[in-house]
Amino acid sequence: QTFQINTKEKREATGDLFGIFFEDINHAADGGLYAELIQNRAFEFDPIDNKKYHALYAWMPCQLDEKNGQTDAADVSLTILTDSPYTKKNPHYLRITANSAAAGVKNLGFNSGIALEGGETYHFSCYLRKIDEPVTVKACLIGKEGQIYASCELTADASDWKKYTADLKIAEGTSCTDANLALVCMTPGSVEVDFVSLFPAHTYKNRPNGLRKDLCEMLEAMHPKFIRFPGGCLVHDGQLDENARDSMYRWKNTIGPVEERPARRNNWGYNQTLGLGYYEYFQLAEDIGAEPLPVLPAAYDPHHQRKVPLDELGPWIDDALDLIEFANGDETTVWGKKRADMGHPKPFGLHYLAIGNEEVGEGFTERYPYFHKAIREKYPDIKLIGSASPFAAGGEYERGWASARECGCDLIDEHYYMNTDWMIANVDRYDNFLSSDPKVFLGEYASWGNQWENGLAEAAFMTGLEKNVHAVGLACYAPMFANVDYVNWRPDMIWFDNHQVYGSVNYYVQSMFMRHQGTHRLDFTVTEPELEQTARLLAEQKIRESAKTISGPIRVLVNEGQGVFFEVTVKNHDTGKLHRFTDCVCGTESENRAASYENAVETGVIPKDWTNYTLTMKAKETEGK
Ligand code: AHR
C-alpha cells in the first residue's frame, strides 16, 4: 500500500485531544499522589464496606526503650473519643494515657512504612490538648530497630486544642523506606491528639499540602492537554446526603482547611481524607500545563439507583455553577474569593465541565438537561460534557446519544475496557461518526493488560482517534495510578510504592502520542495495489455470502455473581455502516444463561432496513459484574 500525505493543507484542528484521567482508586490519592505520609492522620478511618478499617487503623502502641530501641508492648491505653473534637467534620480523636514514661503510639505510614530521604526536611504538625497536667510529647521518626532519625518535643499545655509544628531534618546519607512516626509521653499522664501530619518539604513545585514530586513529574513529562478528575465511579457512587460518610463526591467538601474536609468512604473499598481536593486538582492542572476537566455527579447514583427528585435538583445544579465561579470568578465573587483565600487569586481558567460518569438510563437523561440548561444560560462558553455508556444493553447507549444531541452537549463521555483484538479491530470505530454531532470524549479506555501487546494495540487504536478528530474531541487512558500494595483494578498506567515509581508500556504509548500532538489533521490517501484489492474484495464477498445467518443461541456458563460481556458488531454491507453495542449475561443463580440474537431484527438489535449484514460477537469473561 502507498500512503500519500498532503502536508500543505490542514484539515480539522486536533484541539486538546490527548490528556490524562486521575481517580482515587488503588490508593492513588492518600498513600499516592497526595504527599501526606501519615495514614489515618485524623483517626477517622471507618469500617466502611469491608470491616477491615477502624479509627486506630495504621496506629499501634509503642514504647521507647533504651535497651531495645522501641517495643510494641507499651504501657499505655489508647482511647478514641468523639465528645469534644477540634471540628465536628472529623469528630474522632485519640486520648493517650501513658502509665509509664516514653509510652504512646506510632503511625505505620503506607506500604512498608514512611520513606525518608537523607538531607530532606519533613514538616510535622499535630493538634494536642492536655487533660490535667501539661504533658511533654516526643515526636520521632523511628526505624524498625529503634534508631531515631529525627525528633522534637512539644508540651501540651493548653486545655483547648492547639496546633504544634516542627521541622524534622534527616541527616545526609541516611535514607530508609520503613520508618514509623512515634508520639510518646515523656512522663506518665494523659494527652489528646488529632490531625497528625508529616509532609516532605519538597513536594511538587513545593506547594503546601502538596503532591508527590516524582509522581507529578511523570505526569508533567507526558505533556497532557487536559486532566479529568476526580473519578469515575468515585464521583457518582454514594448517598444523596452530602453529610453522609458514603455520600457522593461533593466538591465543596474538598476545599478550605484540611481539618474541615470530612473523611469519606472511597467507593473502591477504603477511606479517603480529601486532603487532595478540588483546589489541589486545579493547582496540579495548572502546574502540569493541562486544562482542568472536573466531573460532577448528576444527582443520580446508578450503582444503587438513588435519584434526587427532579424538583430538588437546585443544590446540585448550584454545585456546578459555584464550581465554575470557584475556578473562574474574581475575588469579588463568593466562590472566587474562597479560591483566592486559599492562595490563588488568579482564576484557574476552567473551560470544560462533565456532568455524570459512565451513565446509563433515565436516571441520568432525565436530570442532565436541568444542569445543562442552567450552566449554558449562565456560562455559555463552558464546554459541557454529557455521558453515555457503550456497555449499556437494550439501546441505552443510543438513548444517551439522542439526549446529548437534543441538549446540545459539546462532548459526550464514553468508556470501555477491551481486549487487544477489539482495540485493533476497532481502529475505525469513529470513522462514521458525524462531525455535526457532539464530539466523543473517550474519558476512560484501556486494553486489559500492561504487556507490550497492550501498548501496541492501544497505539493502533489511538491512530484511529487522531484520524477522526472531526468526531473525537478528547481521550484519556484509565486508570492512571496504582500503588503496588493496594491494587483494586489492573491494568494501570503508572505504578508506585512509597518511594519508587515506574511507567508501564501503556504510559510510554500515551506519552508518545501526547508529546507529539500536532495542531491539525492532514489529509492522506492510501493506494492499494490491484492484487491486494482483488483479494480483499473476494474475502469480503465471502463474508457477505455467509452472512444473515446467526447460529444461536450462543450458550455460556455464567457463575453466580459473574457475567459475560459480549461485544456485538453488526456491519451493513450495503452502506458500510457499523452498529455496535455491548450485551451482558449475568449470573444471578448458578445456571446456564443464553444470549440469543435469533430475533435480532424484531428486538431492534439489527435495524429493520438492514438486509445484507454480518453480526460478530466476542465474549469476554468479567469477574463480579
Ligand atoms: O477506571 C476505573 C473505573 O472504570 C471507573 O471508576 C469507572 O468510571 C469505570 O467503570
XYZ file of C-alpha atoms and ligand atoms in Angstrom:
635
model
C 0.000 0.000 0.000
C 1.157 3.537 -0.695
C 0.398 6.407 1.649
C 0.349 9.939 0.378
C 0.227 12.698 2.944
C -0.686 16.200 1.940
C 1.370 18.436 4.190
C 0.143 21.628 2.537
C -3.480 21.542 3.555
C -4.680 21.490 7.146
C -7.898 19.654 7.995
C -9.601 19.610 11.411
C -7.789 21.007 14.455
C -6.562 18.415 16.955
C -7.616 20.577 19.912
C -6.949 19.065 23.323
C -7.171 15.501 22.054
C -4.925 13.533 24.404
C -4.995 14.044 28.168
C -4.994 12.111 31.430
C -7.535 10.946 33.994
C -6.994 10.827 37.742
C -9.194 8.798 40.058
C -8.529 7.875 43.669
C -8.505 4.132 43.000
C -5.632 1.813 44.068
C -4.698 4.404 46.748
C -3.861 6.889 44.027
C -4.503 9.860 46.361
C -3.816 9.007 50.033
C -0.701 6.854 50.000
C -0.094 8.063 46.455
C -0.163 11.439 44.771
C -1.051 13.282 47.986
C 2.289 13.651 49.765
C 0.911 13.148 53.317
C 2.995 10.394 54.950
C 0.701 9.606 57.882
C -2.037 7.099 57.245
C -5.341 7.778 59.065
C -3.973 11.078 60.369
C -7.231 12.192 61.980
C -8.368 8.821 63.407
C -11.348 8.905 61.060
C -10.972 5.526 59.400
C -14.285 3.760 59.381
C -15.137 0.085 58.812
C -16.930 1.060 55.567
C -17.796 -1.985 53.469
C -15.137 -4.480 54.388
C -14.769 -4.200 58.181
C -11.018 -4.046 57.845
C -10.736 -0.461 58.981
C -11.219 1.185 62.385
C -10.329 4.514 63.999
C -6.918 3.256 65.145
C -6.052 1.688 61.799
C -2.328 2.183 60.975
C -1.638 3.171 64.598
C -0.052 0.883 67.205
C 1.018 1.186 70.814
C 4.697 1.967 71.147
C 7.195 2.493 73.935
C 10.638 3.910 73.529
C 13.025 1.674 75.346
C 16.684 2.392 75.871
C 17.663 -1.249 75.662
C 15.548 -2.432 72.696
C 15.046 0.905 70.947
C 11.273 0.541 70.876
C 8.705 -2.054 71.799
C 5.079 -2.632 70.815
C 4.308 -3.959 74.318
C 3.688 -0.452 75.552
C 2.436 0.561 78.967
C -0.295 2.720 77.508
C -4.008 2.841 76.912
C -5.399 4.324 73.713
C -8.972 5.556 73.549
C -10.857 7.014 70.610
C -13.259 9.774 71.622
C -15.761 11.982 69.836
C -17.265 14.180 72.578
C -15.304 17.388 72.068
C -13.424 17.248 68.788
C -11.398 20.018 67.151
C -14.022 20.034 64.417
C -17.314 18.204 64.030
C -16.435 17.488 60.403
C -13.820 14.993 61.623
C -15.091 14.087 65.066
C -12.684 11.356 66.213
C -9.556 11.989 68.230
C -7.176 9.943 70.340
C -6.533 10.037 74.086
C -3.158 8.590 75.061
C -2.806 7.579 78.676
C 0.813 6.694 79.369
C 1.256 4.659 82.530
C 4.982 4.978 82.360
C 7.435 7.320 80.713
C 8.056 7.081 76.940
C 4.794 5.254 76.180
C 2.497 6.277 73.331
C 1.635 5.370 69.732
C 3.258 5.087 66.364
C 1.908 5.505 62.870
C 2.866 2.911 60.306
C 2.555 5.096 57.213
C 1.714 3.456 53.900
C 3.306 0.407 52.243
C 6.351 -0.723 54.229
C 6.319 2.468 56.302
C 7.395 6.058 55.915
C 10.098 6.596 53.291
C 12.698 9.129 54.469
C 15.345 10.718 52.304
C 18.718 11.792 53.661
C 19.092 15.580 53.754
C 15.334 16.190 53.421
C 13.298 18.147 55.951
C 9.861 16.900 56.959
C 7.133 19.250 58.137
C 5.474 17.681 61.159
C 2.278 19.000 62.749
C -0.395 17.814 65.149
C -3.100 19.078 67.452
C -2.693 18.415 71.187
C -4.831 19.087 74.262
C -3.866 18.491 77.844
C -6.251 16.692 80.236
C -4.983 17.659 83.712
C -1.313 18.470 83.920
C 0.775 19.570 80.918
C 2.484 16.632 79.223
C 5.578 16.760 77.030
C 5.178 14.658 73.903
C 8.129 13.457 71.915
C 7.509 13.041 68.194
C 10.131 10.952 66.484
C 10.818 9.301 63.179
C 11.904 5.905 64.258
C 13.400 2.919 62.413
C 12.466 -0.746 62.793
C 15.451 -1.287 65.084
C 14.523 1.706 67.189
C 17.011 4.086 65.591
C 15.767 7.666 65.764
C 16.158 9.578 62.504
C 14.810 12.891 63.837
C 12.712 14.063 66.753
C 11.192 17.043 68.545
C 9.469 17.680 71.867
C 6.186 19.536 72.266
C 4.482 20.413 75.518
C 0.713 20.051 75.529
C -0.065 22.878 77.913
C -3.486 24.111 76.774
C -6.941 22.874 77.711
C -8.150 23.762 74.223
C -6.951 22.204 71.034
C -3.666 23.785 69.934
C -1.685 23.185 66.726
C 2.022 22.327 67.053
C 4.514 22.303 64.202
C 8.150 21.281 63.883
C 10.624 20.581 61.117
C 12.332 17.219 61.305
C 15.563 17.049 59.327
C 17.076 13.733 58.264
C 20.863 13.530 58.234
C 22.580 13.468 54.842
C 23.263 9.945 53.668
C 20.583 8.377 55.895
C 17.597 7.089 53.938
C 15.054 4.401 54.693
C 11.709 3.179 53.408
C 10.216 1.720 56.581
C 10.191 4.341 59.336
C 7.290 4.985 61.705
C 6.258 8.194 63.395
C 6.094 7.726 67.178
C 4.317 10.066 69.591
C 5.183 9.234 73.193
C 4.565 10.975 76.503
C 7.833 11.779 78.225
C 6.247 11.304 81.656
C 3.204 9.305 82.793
C -0.004 11.205 82.057
C -2.787 11.758 79.526
C -2.945 13.852 76.422
C -5.333 14.135 73.475
C -4.145 14.111 69.889
C -5.620 14.823 66.457
C -4.562 15.615 62.855
C -1.080 14.205 62.972
C 0.635 15.138 59.727
C 4.023 14.749 58.073
C 4.943 16.128 54.662
C 8.282 16.245 52.876
C 9.402 19.860 52.435
C 9.893 19.174 48.738
C 6.512 18.472 47.285
C 5.809 19.049 43.593
C 6.523 22.765 42.954
C 6.898 22.983 46.755
C 3.188 23.543 47.280
C 1.949 23.371 50.864
C -0.433 20.447 51.408
C 1.258 19.313 48.241
C 1.718 16.350 45.974
C 4.437 13.776 45.489
C 7.150 15.200 43.291
C 8.193 12.009 41.497
C 4.623 11.086 40.585
C 3.747 14.575 39.352
C 6.889 14.712 37.269
C 5.734 11.561 35.487
C 2.539 13.400 34.587
C 4.252 16.615 33.585
C 6.600 14.680 31.296
C 3.630 13.411 29.297
C 2.501 16.926 28.260
C -1.172 16.107 28.660
C -3.599 18.616 27.200
C -6.155 18.086 29.958
C -6.683 16.269 33.233
C -10.031 14.675 34.058
C -10.718 14.334 37.818
C -11.637 13.264 40.494
C -13.102 9.942 39.132
C -15.000 7.647 37.713
C -17.348 5.650 39.829
C -15.839 7.512 42.769
C -17.925 10.528 41.757
C -21.417 9.093 41.483
C -21.414 6.043 43.765
C -22.844 7.224 47.076
C -25.651 8.592 49.200
C -27.528 11.720 48.216
C -26.955 13.320 51.634
C -23.751 15.357 51.367
C -23.045 14.816 55.073
C -23.154 11.032 54.866
C -19.802 9.362 55.194
C -20.554 7.481 51.989
C -22.062 10.444 50.187
C -21.443 11.076 46.531
C -18.310 13.082 45.881
C -19.320 16.703 46.630
C -16.588 19.147 45.675
C -17.468 21.719 48.347
C -16.423 19.178 50.983
C -12.938 19.130 49.483
C -11.806 22.742 49.793
C -10.703 25.001 52.652
C -8.569 23.948 55.645
C -7.861 20.216 55.526
C -9.208 19.786 59.057
C -12.635 20.843 57.796
C -12.724 18.382 54.911
C -14.734 15.380 56.093
C -13.089 11.991 55.640
C -15.225 9.765 53.466
C -15.762 6.285 52.223
C -13.951 5.815 48.967
C -16.104 3.514 46.863
C -13.041 1.440 45.979
C -13.187 -0.053 49.469
C -11.046 2.214 51.589
C -11.054 5.542 53.447
C -10.231 8.865 51.843
C -9.169 12.120 53.568
C -9.949 14.659 50.825
C -6.617 16.320 51.621
C -6.215 16.176 47.864
C -9.250 18.218 46.916
C -10.533 20.469 44.183
C -8.121 23.322 44.893
C -5.185 20.934 44.674
C -6.564 19.378 41.483
C -6.851 22.776 39.815
C -3.360 23.664 41.012
C -1.983 20.418 39.624
C -3.647 21.029 36.273
C -2.081 24.464 36.113
C 1.330 23.166 37.195
C 1.482 20.477 34.517
C 0.017 22.766 31.852
C -3.218 20.799 31.383
C -6.811 22.010 31.065
C -8.750 21.075 34.218
C -11.716 18.830 33.462
C -13.808 18.129 36.559
C -16.629 15.577 36.662
C -19.625 16.275 38.899
C -22.303 13.798 39.898
C -25.646 14.236 38.131
C -27.704 13.834 41.334
C -28.051 10.182 40.427
C -26.235 7.089 41.669
C -26.581 4.399 39.002
C -24.931 1.813 41.274
C -27.764 1.943 43.793
C -30.454 3.683 41.760
C -30.514 6.677 44.117
C -32.136 9.665 42.468
C -32.657 13.217 43.628
C -36.261 14.191 42.788
C -36.361 16.498 39.792
C -37.814 19.360 41.820
C -34.936 19.104 44.338
C -32.062 19.409 41.887
C -31.355 23.035 42.884
C -28.391 22.467 45.243
C -26.780 20.026 42.806
C -27.036 22.483 39.945
C -25.707 25.203 42.259
C -22.700 22.975 42.916
C -21.930 23.113 39.189
C -22.446 26.880 38.893
C -20.449 27.562 42.059
C -17.626 25.348 40.853
C -17.298 27.449 37.718
C -17.221 30.559 39.909
C -14.639 28.943 42.204
C -12.392 28.308 39.210
C -13.065 31.383 37.096
C -14.616 34.078 39.283
C -12.637 37.053 40.533
C -12.157 37.919 44.171
C -15.401 39.915 44.303
C -17.412 36.723 43.821
C -18.288 34.440 46.740
C -16.554 31.344 45.393
C -13.770 33.196 43.618
C -12.891 34.711 46.986
C -12.691 31.270 48.569
C -10.162 30.277 45.906
C -8.196 33.497 46.446
C -8.220 32.942 50.215
C -6.730 29.501 49.655
C -3.801 31.129 47.863
C -4.729 31.506 44.200
C -6.122 34.984 43.478
C -5.820 34.491 39.723
C -8.618 32.384 38.191
C -7.630 28.871 37.234
C -9.397 29.050 33.871
C -11.977 26.290 33.586
C -13.211 25.526 30.068
C -14.665 22.022 30.367
C -17.176 20.520 32.753
C -18.553 16.973 32.755
C -21.807 16.032 34.431
C -22.067 12.333 35.150
C -19.769 9.375 34.693
C -20.483 6.357 32.527
C -24.215 6.891 32.852
C -26.973 4.634 31.727
C -30.692 5.143 31.632
C -33.360 7.600 32.534
C -31.928 8.397 35.944
C -29.318 10.386 34.055
C -31.099 11.514 30.905
C -33.958 12.961 32.983
C -31.603 15.001 35.172
C -28.806 16.073 32.876
C -30.902 18.582 30.852
C -31.579 20.657 34.002
C -27.857 21.005 34.661
C -27.168 21.734 31.028
C -29.745 24.492 30.718
C -28.698 26.294 33.897
C -24.979 26.168 33.076
C -25.451 27.182 29.430
C -27.535 30.158 30.456
C -25.010 31.484 32.937
C -21.761 30.309 31.358
C -22.322 29.815 27.620
C -18.613 29.347 26.908
C -18.086 26.323 29.138
C -17.846 23.142 27.075
C -20.393 20.757 28.538
C -19.881 17.027 28.562
C -22.731 14.531 28.821
C -22.368 10.795 29.234
C -23.410 7.555 27.556
C -22.035 4.136 28.235
C -21.336 1.860 25.277
C -21.508 -1.070 27.756
C -25.197 -0.444 28.123
C -27.517 -3.001 26.624
C -31.012 -2.513 25.279
C -30.479 0.688 23.319
C -29.377 2.790 26.319
C -26.216 3.966 24.570
C -28.251 5.228 21.645
C -30.710 6.894 24.026
C -27.780 8.602 25.798
C -26.601 9.950 22.470
C -30.062 11.089 21.478
C -30.373 13.020 24.719
C -26.916 14.596 24.309
C -27.838 15.706 20.792
C -31.096 17.147 21.984
C -29.441 19.108 24.780
C -26.641 20.308 22.517
C -23.760 18.811 24.518
C -20.344 19.824 23.257
C -18.983 16.398 24.051
C -20.256 13.046 25.222
C -18.232 10.821 27.500
C -17.949 7.127 26.705
C -15.784 4.442 28.331
C -14.597 0.959 27.543
C -12.006 -1.581 28.641
C -11.435 -4.173 25.922
C -9.010 -6.825 24.771
C -6.251 -6.136 22.264
C -8.131 -7.807 19.410
C -11.001 -5.450 19.951
C -8.710 -2.431 20.003
C -7.176 -3.380 16.688
C -10.453 -4.432 15.086
C -11.987 -1.121 16.126
C -9.355 1.318 14.925
C -12.084 2.536 12.608
C -14.693 2.889 15.373
C -15.107 6.618 14.820
C -14.781 6.700 11.014
C -18.508 7.072 10.556
C -19.266 9.344 13.491
C -20.578 12.688 12.297
C -18.807 15.987 12.771
C -22.213 17.606 13.272
C -22.785 15.506 16.415
C -21.410 16.216 19.899
C -17.773 15.163 19.900
C -16.723 11.996 21.649
C -14.872 12.334 24.931
C -13.259 8.953 25.397
C -12.979 9.559 29.117
C -11.737 6.065 30.025
C -10.276 3.329 27.904
C -7.600 0.666 28.039
C -6.907 -2.805 26.827
C -6.723 -5.460 29.541
C -3.028 -5.563 30.322
C 0.328 -3.884 30.802
C 2.177 -6.040 28.284
C 3.859 -4.766 25.147
C 0.995 -6.070 23.004
C -1.389 -3.883 25.012
C 0.736 -0.851 24.311
C 0.832 -1.766 20.650
C -2.934 -2.304 20.382
C -3.619 0.960 22.207
C -1.203 2.795 19.928
C -3.007 1.386 16.900
C -6.332 2.434 18.381
C -5.043 5.927 19.106
C -4.156 6.413 15.429
C -7.887 5.938 14.826
C -8.622 8.690 17.360
C -6.142 11.055 15.729
C -7.509 10.293 12.305
C -11.027 11.090 13.440
C -10.647 14.393 15.231
C -13.714 15.529 13.308
C -15.615 13.325 15.803
C -13.297 12.685 18.742
C -12.538 15.683 20.916
C -10.743 14.265 23.950
C -9.359 10.915 25.070
C -7.637 9.631 28.188
C -6.404 6.236 29.367
C -7.672 4.816 32.685
C -6.862 4.224 35.453
C -3.799 6.389 35.894
C -2.137 5.251 39.125
C -1.754 2.114 41.216
C 0.061 1.736 44.487
C 1.522 -1.777 44.183
C 0.375 -2.693 47.706
C -3.234 -1.545 47.342
C -4.485 -2.672 43.960
C -8.229 -2.513 43.256
C -8.007 -2.522 39.492
C -5.482 -3.507 36.914
C -4.021 -2.700 34.447
C -2.930 0.816 35.352
C -0.717 3.318 33.632
C 1.753 4.242 36.398
C 2.822 2.018 39.295
C 4.459 3.119 42.520
C 5.171 2.291 46.147
C 6.190 4.644 48.956
C 9.436 5.704 47.271
C 9.594 4.458 43.679
C 7.593 4.932 40.513
C 7.629 3.432 37.054
C 5.601 3.869 33.906
C 4.051 0.885 32.155
C 4.432 0.369 28.429
C 0.948 1.901 28.183
C 2.323 5.034 29.865
C 5.020 5.372 27.237
C 2.491 4.914 24.443
C 0.289 7.622 25.926
C 3.314 9.886 26.381
C 4.417 9.380 22.804
C 1.051 10.488 21.461
C 0.765 13.403 23.900
C 4.224 14.716 23.298
C 3.661 14.735 19.564
C 0.136 16.104 19.340
C 0.013 18.128 16.206
C -2.266 21.084 15.776
C -4.216 19.716 12.808
C -5.007 16.575 10.949
C -3.532 16.289 7.468
C -5.183 14.628 4.525
C -3.859 11.347 3.302
C -4.687 8.769 0.683
C -3.912 5.080 0.651
C -3.455 3.356 -2.674
C -3.954 -0.363 -2.682
C -2.256 -2.439 -5.397
C -4.737 -4.233 -7.664
C -3.864 -7.737 -6.477
C -4.434 -6.956 -2.772
C -7.601 -5.111 -3.616
C -8.998 -8.119 -5.506
C -8.097 -10.450 -2.640
C -9.772 -8.157 -0.114
C -12.923 -7.792 -2.199
C -13.139 -11.555 -2.603
C -12.783 -12.095 1.132
C -15.467 -9.518 1.801
C -17.712 -11.187 -0.749
C -17.334 -14.490 1.112
C -18.245 -12.893 4.402
C -21.307 -11.404 2.784
C -22.409 -14.730 1.414
C -22.131 -16.415 4.743
C -23.916 -13.553 6.474
C -27.572 -13.226 7.513
C -27.423 -16.459 9.478
C -26.982 -16.256 13.183
C -26.001 -19.572 14.630
C -27.559 -19.310 18.024
C -28.492 -19.238 20.722
C -24.956 -18.968 21.998
C -24.817 -20.647 25.381
C -22.357 -19.610 28.035
C -21.814 -20.799 31.576
C -22.022 -17.930 33.986
C -21.350 -18.397 37.654
C -23.213 -16.688 40.438
C -22.139 -13.063 40.665
C -20.271 -13.202 37.376
C -21.132 -12.085 33.932
C -20.031 -12.158 30.366
C -19.906 -9.102 28.211
C -20.467 -9.605 24.519
C -19.099 -7.064 22.171
C -21.529 -7.161 19.292
C -20.816 -5.580 15.930
C -23.199 -5.577 13.026
C -21.895 -4.353 9.712
C -24.234 -3.305 6.940
C -22.508 -4.262 3.720
C -24.666 -2.036 1.535
C -23.810 1.181 3.324
C -20.659 0.241 5.232
C -22.375 1.434 8.427
C -21.496 -0.223 11.711
C -23.887 -0.807 14.549
C -22.067 -1.593 17.788
C -23.213 -2.331 21.264
C -22.409 -4.436 24.253
C -24.682 -7.046 25.717
C -24.242 -8.758 29.010
C -25.411 -12.001 30.560
C -25.213 -12.001 34.339
C -25.291 -14.964 36.666
C -27.687 -14.325 39.485
C -28.081 -18.027 40.152
C -25.652 -20.721 39.093
C -27.114 -21.713 35.792
C -26.609 -21.730 32.085
C -27.739 -18.485 30.597
C -28.144 -17.746 26.949
C -27.536 -14.752 24.767
C -29.586 -15.078 21.656
C -29.901 -12.920 18.610
C -32.379 -15.106 16.772
C -34.926 -12.330 16.711
C -32.327 -9.651 16.223
C -34.370 -7.579 13.781
C -37.565 -7.765 15.811
C -35.836 -6.757 19.005
C -34.041 -3.839 17.402
C -30.541 -5.331 17.709
C -30.291 -5.008 13.933
C -32.007 -2.036 12.279
C -35.102 -3.080 10.346
C -33.903 -1.831 6.977
C -30.671 -3.833 7.063
C -30.686 -6.973 4.940
C -27.077 -7.509 3.968
C -25.124 -7.695 7.176
C -22.611 -9.614 9.270
C -23.035 -9.992 13.012
C -19.957 -10.670 15.076
C -19.936 -11.452 18.769
C -16.943 -11.657 21.014
C -17.277 -12.747 24.606
C -15.060 -11.650 27.459
C -15.479 -13.016 30.944
C -15.533 -10.372 33.628
C -15.488 -11.252 37.269
C -18.085 -9.881 39.591
C -20.031 -7.881 37.047
O -11.359 3.338 35.783
C -11.961 2.510 36.707
C -13.474 2.593 36.684
O -13.987 2.104 35.492
C -14.051 3.977 36.775
O -14.203 4.420 38.063
C -15.399 3.833 36.168
O -15.859 5.012 35.571
C -15.253 2.681 35.206
O -16.248 1.737 35.375
